[in-house]
Short mmCIF file of C-alpha atoms in Angstrom, two decimals:
data_model
loop_
_atom_site.label_atom_id
_atom_site.label_comp_id
_atom_site.label_asym_id
_atom_site.label_seq_id
_atom_site.Cartn_x
_atom_site.Cartn_y
_atom_site.Cartn_z
CA MET A 1 0.40 0.44 0.23
CA ASP A 2 1.21 3.24 -0.68
CA ASP A 3 1.31 5.56 2.35
CA ASP A 4 2.04 8.69 1.07
CA CYS A 5 -0.62 12.06 0.97
CA GLY A 6 0.32 12.84 -2.74
CA PRO A 7 -0.50 12.86 -6.44
CA ASP A 8 -0.18 9.20 -7.66
CA ASP A 9 2.83 7.65 -8.49
CA HIS A 10 3.89 7.59 -12.61
CA LEU A 11 3.73 3.92 -13.40
CA GLY A 12 4.42 3.55 -16.68
CA ASN A 13 3.19 4.20 -20.55
CA GLY A 14 1.27 1.24 -22.22
CA THR A 15 -1.24 1.53 -25.58
CA VAL A 16 -4.70 -0.06 -25.70
CA SER A 17 -5.61 -0.94 -29.48
CA LEU A 18 -9.83 0.57 -29.33
CA ALA A 19 -10.27 -1.92 -32.95
CA ALA A 20 -11.65 -4.65 -30.83
CA VAL A 21 -13.76 -3.47 -27.92
CA ARG A 22 -14.86 -0.99 -31.60
CA GLN A 23 -15.97 -4.04 -33.11
CA ARG A 24 -17.44 -6.58 -30.54
CA GLY A 25 -18.43 -3.91 -27.59
CA THR A 26 -16.59 -4.74 -24.80
CA ASP A 27 -12.61 -6.39 -25.07
CA ARG A 28 -10.18 -7.62 -21.80
CA GLN A 29 -6.60 -6.31 -22.29
CA ALA A 30 -3.15 -6.82 -20.71
CA VAL A 31 -1.10 -4.08 -21.16
CA GLN A 32 2.31 -3.72 -21.12
CA LEU A 33 4.07 -0.67 -19.12
CA TYR A 34 7.22 1.47 -19.83
CA SER A 35 8.93 3.79 -18.17
CA ARG A 36 10.19 7.11 -19.90
CA LYS A 37 13.23 5.72 -20.42
CA ASN A 38 11.71 2.54 -22.17
CA HIS A 39 12.16 -0.20 -18.97
CA ALA A 40 9.82 -2.63 -19.13
CA ARG A 41 7.56 -1.99 -15.88
CA GLY A 42 4.99 -4.71 -15.50
CA THR A 43 2.11 -5.67 -16.39
CA LEU A 44 -1.44 -3.35 -16.44
CA HIS A 45 -5.30 -5.61 -17.21
CA VAL A 46 -7.82 -3.44 -18.16
CA SER A 47 -11.27 -4.03 -19.45
CA LEU A 48 -13.43 -1.90 -21.94
CA THR A 49 -16.92 -1.58 -22.86
CA PHE A 50 -17.64 0.46 -26.47
CA THR A 51 -21.01 2.60 -26.29
CA PRO A 52 -21.46 3.94 -29.35
CA ASN A 53 -23.13 7.43 -29.73
CA VAL A 54 -26.27 7.02 -30.90
CA SER A 55 -27.12 10.75 -32.40
CA ALA A 56 -23.64 10.73 -34.62
CA GLU A 57 -24.63 7.30 -36.06
CA LEU A 58 -27.82 8.65 -36.79
CA VAL A 59 -26.28 12.04 -38.95
CA VAL A 60 -24.73 9.49 -40.86
CA GLN A 61 -27.25 7.66 -42.00
CA ASN A 62 -29.75 10.20 -42.79
CA GLY A 63 -26.73 12.28 -44.31
CA ARG A 64 -27.41 14.79 -42.69
#
């Protein structure tokens, strides 16, 4: 457990692909995290849900 009262520590940087979640509506991914100097820091497991913007879809369908 983190005992400091300040801002959260930087865990690292990673990249999440949104392609699968847009196609299926949900996705789970294990994202590799890297330090600013590109050293492996660990893995972050994420669950994603995609909810389309219905009003934007109507605009595309109606050509407006």
